[in-house]
Amino acid sequence: MTTPDTEPILSLSSVVAGYGAGDILKGVELEIRAGTVTCLIGPNGAGKSTVLKTISGLLRPREGRIRFRDQELGGLSARARLRLGIVHVPQDRSLFPAMSVWDNLLTGGHTIRDQKLLRRRVELAAEAFPICVARAREHAGSLSGGEQKQVELARTLVLDPTLILLDEPSIGLDPKSRRQVFASIRQLAGAGRTVLLVEQNARSGLAASDYGAVLESGRVHLTATGAELLDNPEVARLYLGAAPDQRRAPEHATTATAPTAAED
């Protein structure tokens, strides 16, 4: 739970959602604090990606409420939520491989009419992710998977997001690229963005996160800081593939001291 003097920037209350006649989410309760990184972990089919889709508006919940800042998101389209500052980065690579890195970066601002504002946003994004300048003229398809993900993250900054939803940002990446991507995610939070990510590589995801939540069978069953979940014997046994004293990779550090999500 959040402390009394800190209101969550995002809250999900009793959210039920699914596809066709089946419900994947069965009463999700979750709270996210501003300026933090929160990682959702859990088995395949638990509903992790479905949580992101209900927040971004790609999927409408059957029941429950989603609140972002002081606004209820129910009834708002995905485009309207984007205008509020909610950006969803899908699992699949979304760059245009035959276009240059710089042109891919510019596509992030295709809805921005003010050219002066667009230039400023692009400059700030390129400053945050120097690869966009260093490899500006190269085809995006020539970059490694980790480099492409950095360009995708830079492109989201052109929209000046408040909340960034990341679905499996490290999928298919080698260890070095994975470290680069999670360092970039920490950089986003350090700049005041809020990040909610789904990550199958639970160890790396939790190590890079302030907070974590375990999703099982469509419900949040456990919430804590990322470090606490890494130290939890049951979490280690089920999701980390090692005992707590074996699980921590020294590639990330967390500084959080309290959970962000309401326990189920």
Coordinates of C-alpha atoms in Angstrom, one line a residue:
M1 CA 0.0 0.0 0.0
T2 CA 1.1 3.6 -0.5
T3 CA 1.9 5.8 2.5
P4 CA -0.8 8.3 3.5
D5 CA 1.1 11.3 2.2
T6 CA 1.8 9.8 -1.2
E7 CA -1.1 9.3 -3.7
P8 CA -0.5 6.8 -6.6
I9 CA -0.3 8.2 -10.1
L10 CA -2.1 5.1 -11.3
S11 CA -4.5 2.8 -9.6
L12 CA -6.4 -0.3 -10.8
S13 CA -9.3 -1.4 -8.7
S14 CA -11.1 -4.7 -9.1
V15 CA -10.3 -4.8 -12.8
V16 CA -11.7 -7.7 -14.7
A17 CA -10.8 -8.1 -18.4
G18 CA -10.3 -10.7 -21.1
Y19 CA -10.9 -11.7 -24.7
G20 CA -14.1 -13.2 -26.1
A21 CA -16.0 -15.0 -23.3
G22 CA -13.0 -15.6 -21.1
D23 CA -11.6 -13.4 -18.3
I24 CA -7.9 -13.2 -18.0
L25 CA -7.8 -10.5 -15.2
K26 CA -10.0 -11.5 -12.3
G27 CA -10.0 -8.5 -10.0
V28 CA -6.6 -6.8 -10.3
E29 CA -5.7 -4.4 -7.6
L30 CA -2.6 -2.3 -8.3
E31 CA -1.1 1.1 -7.4
I32 CA 1.9 2.8 -9.0
R33 CA 3.8 5.8 -7.6
A34 CA 5.1 8.6 -9.8
G35 CA 8.7 8.5 -10.8
T36 CA 9.3 4.8 -10.1
V37 CA 9.9 1.6 -12.0
T38 CA 7.5 -1.2 -11.2
C39 CA 7.9 -4.7 -12.6
L40 CA 5.1 -7.2 -13.1
I41 CA 6.2 -10.8 -13.0
G42 CA 4.3 -14.1 -13.1
P43 CA 3.8 -17.3 -15.1
N44 CA 2.7 -17.3 -18.8
G45 CA -1.0 -16.6 -19.0
A46 CA -1.2 -14.8 -15.7
G47 CA -2.4 -11.6 -17.5
K48 CA 0.7 -9.4 -17.3
S49 CA 0.4 -8.1 -20.9
T50 CA -3.4 -7.8 -20.5
V51 CA -2.8 -5.4 -17.6
L52 CA -0.8 -3.1 -19.8
K53 CA -3.5 -3.3 -22.5
T54 CA -6.3 -2.3 -20.2
I55 CA -4.3 0.7 -19.0
S56 CA -3.4 1.9 -22.5
G57 CA -6.9 1.4 -23.8
L58 CA -6.2 -1.4 -26.2
L59 CA -8.6 -3.6 -24.2
R60 CA -11.7 -2.4 -22.3
P61 CA -12.2 -4.0 -18.9
R62 CA -15.5 -5.7 -18.2
E63 CA -15.5 -4.5 -14.6
G64 CA -13.5 -2.3 -12.3
R65 CA -11.9 1.1 -12.4
I66 CA -8.6 2.5 -13.7
R67 CA -7.6 6.0 -12.4
F68 CA -4.7 8.0 -13.8
R69 CA -3.8 11.0 -11.8
D70 CA -7.2 12.6 -11.0
Q71 CA -9.0 11.1 -14.0
E72 CA -11.0 8.0 -14.6
L73 CA -9.9 6.2 -17.7
G74 CA -13.1 4.3 -18.3
G75 CA -14.6 5.2 -21.6
L76 CA -11.5 6.9 -23.0
S77 CA -10.0 5.7 -26.2
A78 CA -6.4 4.6 -26.6
R79 CA -5.7 7.9 -28.4
A80 CA -7.2 9.9 -25.6
R81 CA -5.1 8.1 -23.1
L82 CA -2.0 8.8 -25.2
R83 CA -2.8 12.5 -25.0
L84 CA -2.9 12.2 -21.2
G85 CA 0.7 11.0 -21.3
I86 CA 0.3 7.2 -21.3
V87 CA 2.5 5.5 -23.9
H88 CA 2.5 1.7 -24.5
V89 CA 5.6 0.1 -26.0
P90 CA 4.7 -3.4 -27.3
Q91 CA 6.7 -6.5 -27.0
D92 CA 7.4 -6.8 -30.8
R93 CA 10.0 -4.5 -32.3
S94 CA 8.1 -1.5 -33.7
L95 CA 10.8 0.4 -35.6
F96 CA 10.7 0.7 -39.4
P97 CA 13.8 -1.3 -40.4
A98 CA 14.3 0.3 -43.8
M99 CA 14.1 3.8 -42.4
S100 CA 17.0 5.6 -40.8
V101 CA 17.3 5.8 -37.0
W102 CA 16.6 9.5 -37.1
D103 CA 13.5 9.2 -39.3
N104 CA 12.2 6.5 -36.9
L105 CA 12.8 9.0 -34.0
L106 CA 10.8 11.6 -35.9
T107 CA 7.8 9.3 -36.3
G108 CA 7.3 9.5 -32.6
G109 CA 6.0 13.1 -33.1
H110 CA 3.7 12.5 -36.0
T111 CA 0.7 13.9 -34.0
I112 CA 2.6 17.1 -33.0
R113 CA 1.6 20.1 -35.1
D114 CA 3.9 22.6 -33.5
Q115 CA 7.2 22.2 -35.4
K116 CA 9.2 24.2 -32.9
L117 CA 7.9 21.9 -30.1
L118 CA 8.6 18.8 -32.2
R119 CA 12.2 19.9 -32.8
R120 CA 12.7 20.5 -29.1
R121 CA 11.2 17.2 -28.1
V122 CA 13.4 15.3 -30.7
E123 CA 16.5 17.1 -29.4
L124 CA 15.8 16.1 -25.8
A125 CA 15.1 12.5 -26.8
A126 CA 18.4 12.4 -28.8
E127 CA 20.2 13.9 -25.8
A128 CA 18.8 11.2 -23.5
F129 CA 19.7 8.4 -26.0
P130 CA 22.9 9.4 -27.9
I131 CA 22.7 6.4 -30.1
C132 CA 20.0 8.3 -32.1
V133 CA 22.7 10.8 -33.1
A134 CA 25.6 8.4 -33.4
R135 CA 23.7 6.0 -35.7
A136 CA 21.3 8.6 -37.1
R137 CA 21.8 7.9 -40.8
E138 CA 21.9 4.1 -40.5
H139 CA 18.9 1.9 -41.2
A140 CA 17.1 0.9 -38.0
G141 CA 17.2 -2.7 -39.1
S142 CA 21.0 -2.8 -39.0
L143 CA 21.0 -2.1 -35.2
S144 CA 21.3 -4.8 -32.6
G145 CA 18.2 -5.7 -30.6
G146 CA 19.3 -3.7 -27.6
E147 CA 20.1 -0.7 -29.8
Q148 CA 16.7 -0.9 -31.4
K149 CA 15.0 -0.9 -28.0
Q150 CA 16.9 2.2 -27.0
V151 CA 15.7 3.9 -30.2
E152 CA 12.1 2.8 -29.3
L153 CA 12.5 4.3 -25.8
A154 CA 13.8 7.5 -27.3
R155 CA 10.9 7.7 -29.7
T156 CA 8.5 7.5 -26.7
L157 CA 10.1 10.6 -25.2
V158 CA 9.1 12.7 -28.2
L159 CA 5.5 12.3 -26.9
D160 CA 6.7 13.6 -23.5
P161 CA 5.0 10.7 -21.6
T162 CA 4.2 10.6 -17.9
L163 CA 3.6 6.9 -17.8
I164 CA 5.5 4.4 -20.0
L165 CA 4.2 0.8 -20.3
L166 CA 6.8 -1.6 -21.5
D167 CA 6.0 -5.2 -22.5
E168 CA 8.9 -7.6 -22.3
P169 CA 11.6 -5.0 -23.1
S170 CA 14.5 -7.5 -22.8
I171 CA 12.9 -10.3 -24.9
G172 CA 15.5 -11.9 -27.3
L173 CA 18.4 -9.8 -26.0
D174 CA 21.8 -11.0 -25.0
P175 CA 23.0 -10.1 -21.5
K176 CA 25.0 -7.0 -22.5
S177 CA 22.0 -5.6 -24.5
R178 CA 19.7 -6.4 -21.6
R179 CA 21.9 -4.5 -19.2
Q180 CA 21.9 -1.5 -21.6
V181 CA 18.1 -1.6 -21.9
F182 CA 17.5 -1.7 -18.1
A183 CA 20.0 1.1 -17.6
S184 CA 17.9 3.1 -20.0
I185 CA 14.7 2.3 -18.1
R186 CA 16.3 3.5 -14.9
Q187 CA 17.3 6.6 -16.7
L188 CA 13.7 7.3 -17.7
A189 CA 12.7 7.1 -14.0
G190 CA 15.6 9.3 -13.0
A191 CA 14.2 11.9 -15.3
G192 CA 10.8 11.8 -13.6
R193 CA 8.9 9.3 -15.8
T194 CA 6.9 6.5 -14.3
V195 CA 7.5 3.0 -15.8
L196 CA 5.4 -0.1 -15.5
L197 CA 7.0 -3.0 -17.2
V198 CA 6.2 -6.7 -17.8
E199 CA 9.2 -8.9 -17.8
Q200 CA 9.6 -12.6 -18.2
N201 CA 13.3 -12.3 -17.0
A202 CA 12.1 -11.7 -13.5
R203 CA 15.6 -11.4 -12.0
S204 CA 16.7 -8.6 -14.3
G205 CA 13.3 -6.9 -14.2
L206 CA 13.1 -6.8 -10.4
A207 CA 16.8 -5.8 -10.0
A208 CA 16.1 -2.8 -12.2
S209 CA 12.9 -1.8 -10.5
D210 CA 11.9 0.1 -7.4
Y211 CA 8.8 -2.1 -6.9
G212 CA 7.5 -5.4 -8.1
A213 CA 4.2 -7.3 -8.2
V214 CA 3.5 -11.0 -8.7
L215 CA 0.5 -11.7 -10.9
E216 CA -1.0 -15.2 -10.7
S217 CA -4.2 -16.5 -12.3
G218 CA -5.4 -12.9 -13.1
R219 CA -4.8 -11.5 -9.6
V220 CA -2.0 -9.6 -7.8
H221 CA -0.9 -12.0 -5.1
L222 CA 2.2 -10.2 -3.7
T223 CA 3.7 -6.7 -3.8
A224 CA 6.9 -5.4 -2.4
T225 CA 10.1 -3.6 -3.4
G226 CA 12.1 -5.2 -6.1
A227 CA 14.8 -6.1 -3.6
E228 CA 12.4 -7.7 -1.3
L229 CA 10.9 -9.9 -4.0
L230 CA 14.4 -10.9 -5.0
D231 CA 15.0 -12.0 -1.4
N232 CA 11.7 -13.8 -1.1
P233 CA 12.4 -17.6 -1.0
E234 CA 9.0 -18.4 -2.6
V235 CA 9.5 -15.9 -5.4
A236 CA 13.0 -17.2 -6.0
R237 CA 11.8 -20.8 -6.2
L238 CA 9.0 -20.1 -8.6
Y239 CA 10.3 -17.3 -10.8
L240 CA 14.0 -16.8 -10.4
G241 CA 15.2 -20.4 -10.7
A242 CA 17.5 -20.1 -7.7
A243 CA 17.7 -19.7 -3.9
P244 CA 17.6 -16.0 -2.7
D245 CA 21.4 -16.0 -1.9
Q246 CA 22.1 -17.1 -5.5
R247 CA 19.7 -15.0 -7.5
R248 CA 21.0 -11.4 -7.4
A249 CA 23.0 -10.2 -10.4
P250 CA 25.2 -7.2 -9.6
E251 CA 24.1 -5.3 -12.6
H252 CA 21.4 -3.1 -11.1
A253 CA 20.5 -1.5 -7.8
T254 CA 17.2 -0.4 -6.2
T255 CA 16.6 2.3 -3.7
A256 CA 13.0 2.0 -2.9
T257 CA 11.8 1.3 0.6
A258 CA 8.0 0.7 0.3
P259 CA 5.7 -1.2 -2.1
T260 CA 3.6 0.6 -4.7
A261 CA 0.8 -1.8 -5.3
A262 CA -2.1 -2.7 -3.1
E263 CA -2.0 -6.4 -2.1
D264 CA -4.7 -8.6 -3.5

